[in-house]
PDB file of C-alpha atoms in Angstrom:
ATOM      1  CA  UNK I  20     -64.000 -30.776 -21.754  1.00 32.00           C
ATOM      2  CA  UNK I  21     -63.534 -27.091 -22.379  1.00 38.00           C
ATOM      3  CA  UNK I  22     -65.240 -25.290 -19.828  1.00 41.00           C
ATOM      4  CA  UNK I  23     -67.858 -22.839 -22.269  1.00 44.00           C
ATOM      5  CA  UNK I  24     -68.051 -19.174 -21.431  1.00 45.00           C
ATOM      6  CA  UNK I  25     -69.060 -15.580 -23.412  1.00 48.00           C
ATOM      7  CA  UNK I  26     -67.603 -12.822 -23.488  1.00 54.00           C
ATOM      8  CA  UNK I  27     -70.361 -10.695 -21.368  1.00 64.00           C
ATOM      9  CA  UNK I  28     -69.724 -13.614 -18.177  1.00 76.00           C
ATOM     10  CA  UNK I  29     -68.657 -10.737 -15.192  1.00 86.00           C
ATOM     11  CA  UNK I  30     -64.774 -10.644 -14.462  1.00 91.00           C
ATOM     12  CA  UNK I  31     -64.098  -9.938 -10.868  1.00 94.00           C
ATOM     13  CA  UNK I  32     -60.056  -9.792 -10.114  1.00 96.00           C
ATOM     14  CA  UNK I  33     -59.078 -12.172  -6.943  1.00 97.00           C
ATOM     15  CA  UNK I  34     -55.624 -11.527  -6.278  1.00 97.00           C
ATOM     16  CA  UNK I  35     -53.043  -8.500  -7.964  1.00 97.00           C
ATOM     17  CA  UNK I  36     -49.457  -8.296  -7.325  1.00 96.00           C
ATOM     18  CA  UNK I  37     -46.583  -6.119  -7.948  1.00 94.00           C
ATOM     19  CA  UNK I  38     -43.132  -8.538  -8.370  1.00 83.00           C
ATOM     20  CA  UNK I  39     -39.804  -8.273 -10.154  1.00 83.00           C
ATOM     21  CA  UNK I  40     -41.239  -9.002 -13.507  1.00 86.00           C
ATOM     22  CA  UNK I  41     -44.186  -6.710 -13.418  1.00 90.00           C
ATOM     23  CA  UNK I  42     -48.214  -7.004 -12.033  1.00 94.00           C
ATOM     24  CA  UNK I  43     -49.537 -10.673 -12.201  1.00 95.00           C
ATOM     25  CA  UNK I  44     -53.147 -10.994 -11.705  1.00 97.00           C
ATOM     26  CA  UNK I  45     -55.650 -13.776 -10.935  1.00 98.00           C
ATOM     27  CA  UNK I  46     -59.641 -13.205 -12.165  1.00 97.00           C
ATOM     28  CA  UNK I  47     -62.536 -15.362 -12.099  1.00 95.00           C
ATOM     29  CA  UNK I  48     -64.767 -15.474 -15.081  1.00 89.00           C
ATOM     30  CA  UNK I  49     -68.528 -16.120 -14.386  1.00 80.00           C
ATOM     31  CA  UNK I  50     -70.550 -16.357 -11.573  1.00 68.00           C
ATOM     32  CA  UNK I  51     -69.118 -16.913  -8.124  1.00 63.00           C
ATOM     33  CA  UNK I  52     -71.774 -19.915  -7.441  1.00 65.00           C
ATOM     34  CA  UNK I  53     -73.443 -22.293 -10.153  1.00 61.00           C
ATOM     35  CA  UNK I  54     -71.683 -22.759 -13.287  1.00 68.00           C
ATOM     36  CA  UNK I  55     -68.245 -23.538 -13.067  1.00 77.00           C
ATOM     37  CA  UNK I  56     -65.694 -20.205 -13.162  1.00 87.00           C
ATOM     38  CA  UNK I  57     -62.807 -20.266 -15.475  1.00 93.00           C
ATOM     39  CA  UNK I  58     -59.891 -18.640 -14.014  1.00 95.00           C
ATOM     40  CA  UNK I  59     -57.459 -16.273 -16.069  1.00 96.00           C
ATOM     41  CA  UNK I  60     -53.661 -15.321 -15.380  1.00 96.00           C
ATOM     42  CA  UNK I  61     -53.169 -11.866 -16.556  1.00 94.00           C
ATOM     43  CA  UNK I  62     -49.597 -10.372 -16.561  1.00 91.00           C
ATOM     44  CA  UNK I  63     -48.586  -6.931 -17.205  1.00 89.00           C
ATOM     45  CA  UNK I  64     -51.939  -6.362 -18.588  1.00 91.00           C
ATOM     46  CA  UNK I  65     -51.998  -8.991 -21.071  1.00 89.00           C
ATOM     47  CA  UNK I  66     -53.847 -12.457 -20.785  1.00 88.00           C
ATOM     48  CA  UNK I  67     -51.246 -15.451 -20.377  1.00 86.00           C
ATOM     49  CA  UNK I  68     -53.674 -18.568 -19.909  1.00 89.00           C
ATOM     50  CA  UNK I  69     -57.006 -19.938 -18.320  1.00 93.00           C
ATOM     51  CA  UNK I  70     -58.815 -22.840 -17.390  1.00 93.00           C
ATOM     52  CA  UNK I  71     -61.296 -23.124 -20.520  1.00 89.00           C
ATOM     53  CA  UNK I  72     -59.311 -25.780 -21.851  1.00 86.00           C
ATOM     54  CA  UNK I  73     -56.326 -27.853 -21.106  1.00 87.00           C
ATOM     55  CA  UNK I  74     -55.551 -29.381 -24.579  1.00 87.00           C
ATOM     56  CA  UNK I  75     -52.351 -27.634 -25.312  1.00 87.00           C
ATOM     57  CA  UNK I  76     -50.933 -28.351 -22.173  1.00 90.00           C
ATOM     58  CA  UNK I  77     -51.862 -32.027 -22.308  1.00 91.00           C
ATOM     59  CA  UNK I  78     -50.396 -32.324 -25.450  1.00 89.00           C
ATOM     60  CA  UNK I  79     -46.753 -30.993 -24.516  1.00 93.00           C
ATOM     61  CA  UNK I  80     -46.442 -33.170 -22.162  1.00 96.00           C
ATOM     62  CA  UNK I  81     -47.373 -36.286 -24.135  1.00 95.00           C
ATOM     63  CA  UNK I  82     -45.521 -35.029 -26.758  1.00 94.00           C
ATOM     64  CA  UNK I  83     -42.679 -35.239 -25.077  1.00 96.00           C
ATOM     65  CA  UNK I  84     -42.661 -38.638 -23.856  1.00 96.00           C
ATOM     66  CA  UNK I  85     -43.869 -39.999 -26.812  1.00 95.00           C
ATOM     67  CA  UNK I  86     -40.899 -38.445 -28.214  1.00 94.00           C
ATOM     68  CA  UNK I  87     -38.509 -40.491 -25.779  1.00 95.00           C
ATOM     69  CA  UNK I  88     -36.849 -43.140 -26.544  1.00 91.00           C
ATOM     70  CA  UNK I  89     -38.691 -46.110 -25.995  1.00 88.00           C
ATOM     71  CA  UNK I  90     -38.566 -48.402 -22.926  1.00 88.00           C
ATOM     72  CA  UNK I  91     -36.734 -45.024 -20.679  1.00 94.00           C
ATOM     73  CA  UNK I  92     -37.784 -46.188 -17.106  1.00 94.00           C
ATOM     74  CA  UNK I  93     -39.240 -43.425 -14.803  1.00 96.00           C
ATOM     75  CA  UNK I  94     -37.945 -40.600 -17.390  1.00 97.00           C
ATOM     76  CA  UNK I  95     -37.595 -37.342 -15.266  1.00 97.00           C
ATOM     77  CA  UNK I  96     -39.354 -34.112 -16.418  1.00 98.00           C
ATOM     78  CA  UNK I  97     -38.495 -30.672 -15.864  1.00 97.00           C
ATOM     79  CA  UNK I  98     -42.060 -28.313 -16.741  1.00 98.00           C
ATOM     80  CA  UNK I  99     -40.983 -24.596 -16.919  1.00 96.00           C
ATOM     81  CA  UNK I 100     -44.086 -22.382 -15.622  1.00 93.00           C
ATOM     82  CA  UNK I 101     -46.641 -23.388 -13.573  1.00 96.00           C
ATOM     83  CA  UNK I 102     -49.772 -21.501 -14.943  1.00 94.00           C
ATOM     84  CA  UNK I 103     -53.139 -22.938 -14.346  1.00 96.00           C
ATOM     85  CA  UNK I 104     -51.330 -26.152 -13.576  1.00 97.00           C
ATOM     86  CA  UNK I 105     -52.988 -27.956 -16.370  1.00 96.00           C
ATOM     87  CA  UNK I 106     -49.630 -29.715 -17.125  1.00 96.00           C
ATOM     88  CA  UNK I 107     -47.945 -30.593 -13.915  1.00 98.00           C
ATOM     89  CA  UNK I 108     -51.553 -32.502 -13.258  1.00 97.00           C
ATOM     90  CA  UNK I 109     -51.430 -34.122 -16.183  1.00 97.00           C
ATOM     91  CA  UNK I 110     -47.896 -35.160 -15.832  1.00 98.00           C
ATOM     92  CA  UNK I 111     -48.673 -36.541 -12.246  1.00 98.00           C
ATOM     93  CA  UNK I 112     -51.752 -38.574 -13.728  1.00 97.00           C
ATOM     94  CA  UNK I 113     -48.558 -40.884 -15.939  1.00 97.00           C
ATOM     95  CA  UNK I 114     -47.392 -43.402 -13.813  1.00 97.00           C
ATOM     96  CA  UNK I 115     -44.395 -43.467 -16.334  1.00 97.00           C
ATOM     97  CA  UNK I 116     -43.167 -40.257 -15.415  1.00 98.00           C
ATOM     98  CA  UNK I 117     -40.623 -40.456 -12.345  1.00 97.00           C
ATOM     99  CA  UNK I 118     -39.577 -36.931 -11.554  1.00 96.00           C
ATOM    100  CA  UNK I 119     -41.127 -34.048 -11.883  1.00 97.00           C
ATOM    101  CA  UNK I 120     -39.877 -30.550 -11.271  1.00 97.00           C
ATOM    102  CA  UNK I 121     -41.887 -27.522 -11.849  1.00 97.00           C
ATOM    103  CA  UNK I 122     -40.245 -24.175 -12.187  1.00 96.00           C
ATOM    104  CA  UNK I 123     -42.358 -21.645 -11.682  1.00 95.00           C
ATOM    105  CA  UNK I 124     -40.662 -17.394 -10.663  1.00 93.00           C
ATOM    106  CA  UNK I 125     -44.093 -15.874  -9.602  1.00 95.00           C
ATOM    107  CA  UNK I 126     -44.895 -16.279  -5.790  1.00 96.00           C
ATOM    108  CA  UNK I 127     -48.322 -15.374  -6.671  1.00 97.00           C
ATOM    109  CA  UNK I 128     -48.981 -18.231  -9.240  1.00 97.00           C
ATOM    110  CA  UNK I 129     -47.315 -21.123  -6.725  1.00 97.00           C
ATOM    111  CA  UNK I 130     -49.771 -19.564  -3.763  1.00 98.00           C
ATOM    112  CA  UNK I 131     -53.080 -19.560  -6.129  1.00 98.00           C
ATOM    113  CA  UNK I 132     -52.099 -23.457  -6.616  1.00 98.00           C
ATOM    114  CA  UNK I 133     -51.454 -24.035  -2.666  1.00 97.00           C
ATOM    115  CA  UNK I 134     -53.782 -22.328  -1.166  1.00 95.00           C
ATOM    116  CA  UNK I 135     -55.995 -20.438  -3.496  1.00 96.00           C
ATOM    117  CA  UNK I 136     -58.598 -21.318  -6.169  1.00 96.00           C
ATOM    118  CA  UNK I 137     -56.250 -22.963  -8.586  1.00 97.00           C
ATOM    119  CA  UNK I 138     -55.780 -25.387  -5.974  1.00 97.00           C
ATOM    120  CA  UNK I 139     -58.842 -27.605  -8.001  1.00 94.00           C
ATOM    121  CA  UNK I 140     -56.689 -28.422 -10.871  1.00 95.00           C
ATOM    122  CA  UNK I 141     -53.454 -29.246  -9.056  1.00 96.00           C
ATOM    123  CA  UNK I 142     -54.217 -30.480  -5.667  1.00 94.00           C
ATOM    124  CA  UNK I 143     -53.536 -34.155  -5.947  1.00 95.00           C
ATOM    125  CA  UNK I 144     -50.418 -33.467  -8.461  1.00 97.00           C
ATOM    126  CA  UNK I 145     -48.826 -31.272  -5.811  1.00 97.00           C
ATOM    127  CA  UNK I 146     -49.105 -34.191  -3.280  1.00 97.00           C
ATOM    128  CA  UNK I 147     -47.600 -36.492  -5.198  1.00 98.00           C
ATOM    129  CA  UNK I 148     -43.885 -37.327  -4.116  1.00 97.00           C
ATOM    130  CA  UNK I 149     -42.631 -37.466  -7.523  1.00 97.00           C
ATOM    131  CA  UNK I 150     -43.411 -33.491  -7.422  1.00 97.00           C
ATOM    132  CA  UNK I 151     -41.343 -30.668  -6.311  1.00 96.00           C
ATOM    133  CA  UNK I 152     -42.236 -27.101  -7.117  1.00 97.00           C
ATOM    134  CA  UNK I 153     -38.945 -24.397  -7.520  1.00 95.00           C
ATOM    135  CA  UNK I 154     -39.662 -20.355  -6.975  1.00 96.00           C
ATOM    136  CA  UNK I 155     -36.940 -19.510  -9.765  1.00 94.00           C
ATOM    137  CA  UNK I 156     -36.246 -17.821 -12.903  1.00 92.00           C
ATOM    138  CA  UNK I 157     -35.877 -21.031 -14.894  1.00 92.00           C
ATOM    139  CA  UNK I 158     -32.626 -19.990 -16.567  1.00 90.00           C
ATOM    140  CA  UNK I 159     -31.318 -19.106 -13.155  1.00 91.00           C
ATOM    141  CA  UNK I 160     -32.555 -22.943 -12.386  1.00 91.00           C
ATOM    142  CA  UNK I 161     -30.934 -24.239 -15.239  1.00 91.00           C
ATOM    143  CA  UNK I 162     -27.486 -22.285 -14.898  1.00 87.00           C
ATOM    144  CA  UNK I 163     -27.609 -23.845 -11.209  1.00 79.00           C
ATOM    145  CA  UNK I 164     -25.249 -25.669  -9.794  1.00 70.00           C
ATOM    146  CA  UNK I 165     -26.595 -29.184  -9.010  1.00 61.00           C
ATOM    147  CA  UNK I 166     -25.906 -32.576  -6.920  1.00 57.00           C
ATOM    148  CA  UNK I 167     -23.929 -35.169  -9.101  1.00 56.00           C
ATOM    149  CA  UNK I 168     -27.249 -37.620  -7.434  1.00 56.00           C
ATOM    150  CA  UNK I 169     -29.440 -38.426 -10.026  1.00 52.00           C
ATOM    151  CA  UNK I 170     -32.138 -39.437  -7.476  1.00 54.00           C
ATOM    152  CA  UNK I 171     -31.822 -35.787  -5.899  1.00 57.00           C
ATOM    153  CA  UNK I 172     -34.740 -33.611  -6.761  1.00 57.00           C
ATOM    154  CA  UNK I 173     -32.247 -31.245  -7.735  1.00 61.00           C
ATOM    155  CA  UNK I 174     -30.219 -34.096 -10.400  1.00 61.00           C
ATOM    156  CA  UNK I 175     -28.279 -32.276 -12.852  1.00 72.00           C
ATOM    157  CA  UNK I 176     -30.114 -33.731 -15.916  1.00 91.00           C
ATOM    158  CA  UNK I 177     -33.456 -34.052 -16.880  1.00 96.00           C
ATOM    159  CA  UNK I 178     -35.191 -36.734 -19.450  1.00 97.00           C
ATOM    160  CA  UNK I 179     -37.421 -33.893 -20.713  1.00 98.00           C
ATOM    161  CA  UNK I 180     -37.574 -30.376 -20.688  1.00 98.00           C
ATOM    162  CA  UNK I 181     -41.705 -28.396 -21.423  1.00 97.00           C
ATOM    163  CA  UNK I 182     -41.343 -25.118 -21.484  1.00 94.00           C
ATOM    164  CA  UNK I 183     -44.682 -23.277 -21.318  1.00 88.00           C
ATOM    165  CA  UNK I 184     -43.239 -19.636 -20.694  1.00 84.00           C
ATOM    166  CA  UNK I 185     -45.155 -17.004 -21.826  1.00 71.00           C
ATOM    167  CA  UNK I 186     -46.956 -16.371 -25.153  1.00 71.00           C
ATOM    168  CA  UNK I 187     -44.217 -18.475 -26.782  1.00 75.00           C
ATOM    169  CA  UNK I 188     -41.098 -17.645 -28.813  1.00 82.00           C
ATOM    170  CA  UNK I 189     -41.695 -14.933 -30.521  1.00 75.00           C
ATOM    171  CA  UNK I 190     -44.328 -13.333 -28.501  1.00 73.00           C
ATOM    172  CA  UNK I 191     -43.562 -12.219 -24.908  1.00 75.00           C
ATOM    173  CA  UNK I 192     -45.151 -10.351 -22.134  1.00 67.00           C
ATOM    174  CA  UNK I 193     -42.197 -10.453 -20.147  1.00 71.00           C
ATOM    175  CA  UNK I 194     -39.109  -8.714 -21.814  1.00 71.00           C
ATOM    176  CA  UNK I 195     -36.784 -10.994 -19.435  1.00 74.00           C
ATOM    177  CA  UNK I 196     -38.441 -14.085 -21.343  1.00 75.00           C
ATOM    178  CA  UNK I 197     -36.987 -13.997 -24.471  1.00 83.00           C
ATOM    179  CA  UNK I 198     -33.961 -14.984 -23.150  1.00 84.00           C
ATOM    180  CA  UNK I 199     -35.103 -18.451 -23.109  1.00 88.00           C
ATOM    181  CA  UNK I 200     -35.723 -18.712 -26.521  1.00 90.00           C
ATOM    182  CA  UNK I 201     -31.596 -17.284 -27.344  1.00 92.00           C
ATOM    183  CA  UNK I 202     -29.135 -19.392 -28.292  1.00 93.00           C
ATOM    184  CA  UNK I 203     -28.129 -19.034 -24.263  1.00 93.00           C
ATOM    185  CA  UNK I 204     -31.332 -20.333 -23.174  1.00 94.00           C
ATOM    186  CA  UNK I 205     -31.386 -23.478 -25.473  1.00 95.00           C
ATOM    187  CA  UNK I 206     -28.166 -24.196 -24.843  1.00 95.00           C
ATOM    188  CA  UNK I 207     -29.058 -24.279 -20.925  1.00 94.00           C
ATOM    189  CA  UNK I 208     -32.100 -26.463 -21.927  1.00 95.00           C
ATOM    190  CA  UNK I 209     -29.653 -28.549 -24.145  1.00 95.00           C
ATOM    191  CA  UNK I 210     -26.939 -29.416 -21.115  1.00 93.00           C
ATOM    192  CA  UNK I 211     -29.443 -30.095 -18.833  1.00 94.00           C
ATOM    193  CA  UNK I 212     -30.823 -32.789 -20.681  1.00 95.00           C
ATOM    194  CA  UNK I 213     -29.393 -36.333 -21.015  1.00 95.00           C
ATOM    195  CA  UNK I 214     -28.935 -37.982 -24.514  1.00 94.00           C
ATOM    196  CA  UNK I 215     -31.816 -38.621 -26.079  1.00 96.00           C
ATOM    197  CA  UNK I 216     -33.435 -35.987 -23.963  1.00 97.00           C
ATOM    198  CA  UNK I 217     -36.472 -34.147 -25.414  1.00 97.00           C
ATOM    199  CA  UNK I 218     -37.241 -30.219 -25.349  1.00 97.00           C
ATOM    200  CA  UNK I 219     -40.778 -29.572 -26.104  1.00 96.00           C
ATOM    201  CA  UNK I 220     -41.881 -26.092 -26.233  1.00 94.00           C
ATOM    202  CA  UNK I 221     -45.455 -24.703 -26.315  1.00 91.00           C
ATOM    203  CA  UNK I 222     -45.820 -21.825 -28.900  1.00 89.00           C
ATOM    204  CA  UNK I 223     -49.162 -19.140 -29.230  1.00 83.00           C
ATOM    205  CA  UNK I 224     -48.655 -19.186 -32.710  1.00 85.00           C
ATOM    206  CA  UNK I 225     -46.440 -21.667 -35.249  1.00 86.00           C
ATOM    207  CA  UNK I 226     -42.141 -20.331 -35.346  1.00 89.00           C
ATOM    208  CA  UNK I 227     -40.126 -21.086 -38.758  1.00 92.00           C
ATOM    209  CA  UNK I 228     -37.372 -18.981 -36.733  1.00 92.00           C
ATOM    210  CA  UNK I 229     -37.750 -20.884 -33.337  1.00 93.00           C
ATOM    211  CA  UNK I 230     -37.286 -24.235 -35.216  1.00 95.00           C
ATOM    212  CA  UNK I 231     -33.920 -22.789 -37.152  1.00 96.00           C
ATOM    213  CA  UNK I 232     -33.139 -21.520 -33.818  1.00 95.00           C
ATOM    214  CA  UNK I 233     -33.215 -25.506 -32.355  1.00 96.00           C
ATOM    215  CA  UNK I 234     -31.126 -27.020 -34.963  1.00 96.00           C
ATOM    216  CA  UNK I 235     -28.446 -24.336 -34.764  1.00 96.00           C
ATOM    217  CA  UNK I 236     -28.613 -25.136 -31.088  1.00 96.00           C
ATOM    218  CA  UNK I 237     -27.791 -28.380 -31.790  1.00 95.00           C
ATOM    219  CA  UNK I 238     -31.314 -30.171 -31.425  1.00 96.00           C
ATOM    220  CA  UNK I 239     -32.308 -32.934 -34.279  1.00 91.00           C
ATOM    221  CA  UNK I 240     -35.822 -33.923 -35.291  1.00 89.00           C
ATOM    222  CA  UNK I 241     -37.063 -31.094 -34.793  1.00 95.00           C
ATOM    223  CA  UNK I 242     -40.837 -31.059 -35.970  1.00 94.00           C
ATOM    224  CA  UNK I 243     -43.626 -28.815 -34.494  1.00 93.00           C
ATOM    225  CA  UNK I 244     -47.481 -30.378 -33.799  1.00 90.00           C
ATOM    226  CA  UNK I 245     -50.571 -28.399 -33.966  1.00 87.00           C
ATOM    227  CA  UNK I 246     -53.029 -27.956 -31.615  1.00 80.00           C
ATOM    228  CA  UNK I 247     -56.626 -26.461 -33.279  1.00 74.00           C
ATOM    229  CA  UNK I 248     -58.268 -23.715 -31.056  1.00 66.00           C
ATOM    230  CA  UNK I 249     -61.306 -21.611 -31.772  1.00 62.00           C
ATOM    231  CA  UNK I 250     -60.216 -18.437 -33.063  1.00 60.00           C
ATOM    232  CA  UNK I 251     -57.372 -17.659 -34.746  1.00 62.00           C
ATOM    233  CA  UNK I 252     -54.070 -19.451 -35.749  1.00 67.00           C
ATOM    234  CA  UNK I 253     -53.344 -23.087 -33.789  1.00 77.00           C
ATOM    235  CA  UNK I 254     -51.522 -23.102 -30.831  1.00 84.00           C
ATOM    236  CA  UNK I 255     -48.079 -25.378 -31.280  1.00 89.00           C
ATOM    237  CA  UNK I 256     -45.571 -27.814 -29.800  1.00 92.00           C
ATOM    238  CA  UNK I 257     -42.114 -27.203 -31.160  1.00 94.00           C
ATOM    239  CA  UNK I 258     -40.358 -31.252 -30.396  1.00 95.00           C
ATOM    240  CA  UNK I 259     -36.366 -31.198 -30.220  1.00 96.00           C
ATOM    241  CA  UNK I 260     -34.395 -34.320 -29.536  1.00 96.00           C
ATOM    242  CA  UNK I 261     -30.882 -34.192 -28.481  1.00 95.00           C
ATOM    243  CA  UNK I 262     -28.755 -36.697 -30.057  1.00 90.00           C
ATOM    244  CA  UNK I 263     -28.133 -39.921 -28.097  1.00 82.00           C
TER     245      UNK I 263
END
């Protein structure tokens, strides 16, 4: 369940870092002992994500093997960003899944998750085999080289591709992220993935243009699910499915 917090709860900042892409910062909301905290990643000054709620990133993963097709055995998944870690755990709790590959460029994110507080939501998905966690831009990742072994944790082609980058499309924090969401980047996402392959793309806010922007790229069935949050407009999952 969500984890309920106001807007007076103290913020007290755990970790700061300058990097390549700007300042990334790690705060606890609430109380150090008692309630539960909820932890925030702030980057260049602007909140990314916390741990109030995981439903969005539930939902893109579950999206996209639902959008498989059916009877795919051990279907591997590539999740771009790391975050709070809300979807690599949830990935790790499917049996169904067989690899999974996080991509995640911030140092300071990956060491919250080993061996900071963040550790709470991801511990058991990090030691799980079928895991392997990548410090890389992801379109340097995707662009890579790989072994023709589709066993390797570095196979050439994934089942699934769940991009949670940012604020979404049309929205980013990080000017080098909107290269993702160019023809370039979906067409990076589109060879890595086999046929049939699903890209599944968490939004901050709904994208006519980013779904236009799929089918040029070649994607069918494209549709977009919403998720309901308190304030504001609903978060979404923009579903692609290459051709098989």
């Amino acid at each position: 369940m969500p984890v309920p917090y106001v807007p007076n709860d103290p913020v007290t900042t755990l970790d700061r870092r300058d990097g390549p892409y700007g300042e990334v910062a790690l705060r606890r909301r609430g109380p150090a002992e008692g309630a539960r905290p909820v932890y925030e990643i702030i980057a260049n000054g602007c909140f990314l994500m916390d741990t109030s709620d995981g439903r969005s990133e539930r939902l893109l993963v579950d999206a996209a093997l639902r959008a498989l097709p059916a009877g795919r055995a051990e279907p591997a998944v590539l999740i771009g960003g790391l975050g709070v870690g809300f979807s690599l755990a949830h990935a790790a709790a499917e049996p169904r899944w067989g690899r999974i590959t996080v991509v995640e460029r911030e140092r300071a994110v990956i060491d919250w998750h080993r061996a900071g507080p963040l550790s709470a939501v991801s511990g058991a998905a990090l030691a799980d085999p079928r895991v392997r966690i990548v410090e890389a831009d992801l379109l340097a990742h995707l662009d890579a080289p790989a072994p023709a072994s589709a066993t390797s944790p570095d196979a050439p082609a994934y089942d699934a591709i769940c991009l949670d980058i940012d604020n979404g499309p049309d929205w980013t924090v990080t000017e080098d992220n909107k290269g993702l969401y160019s023809p370039t980047g979906l067409a990076a996402c589109r060879a890595r993935l086999r046929p049939g392959g699903v890209l599944a793309v968490w939004s901050a806010q709904p994208s006519e243009r980013f779904e236009e922007a799929l089918r040029n790229a070649g994607f069918a069935g494209v549709t977009t699910e919403e998720i309901i949050v308190a304030r504001g407009v609903p978060d979404v999952v923009h579903l692609a499915v290459l051709a098989a």
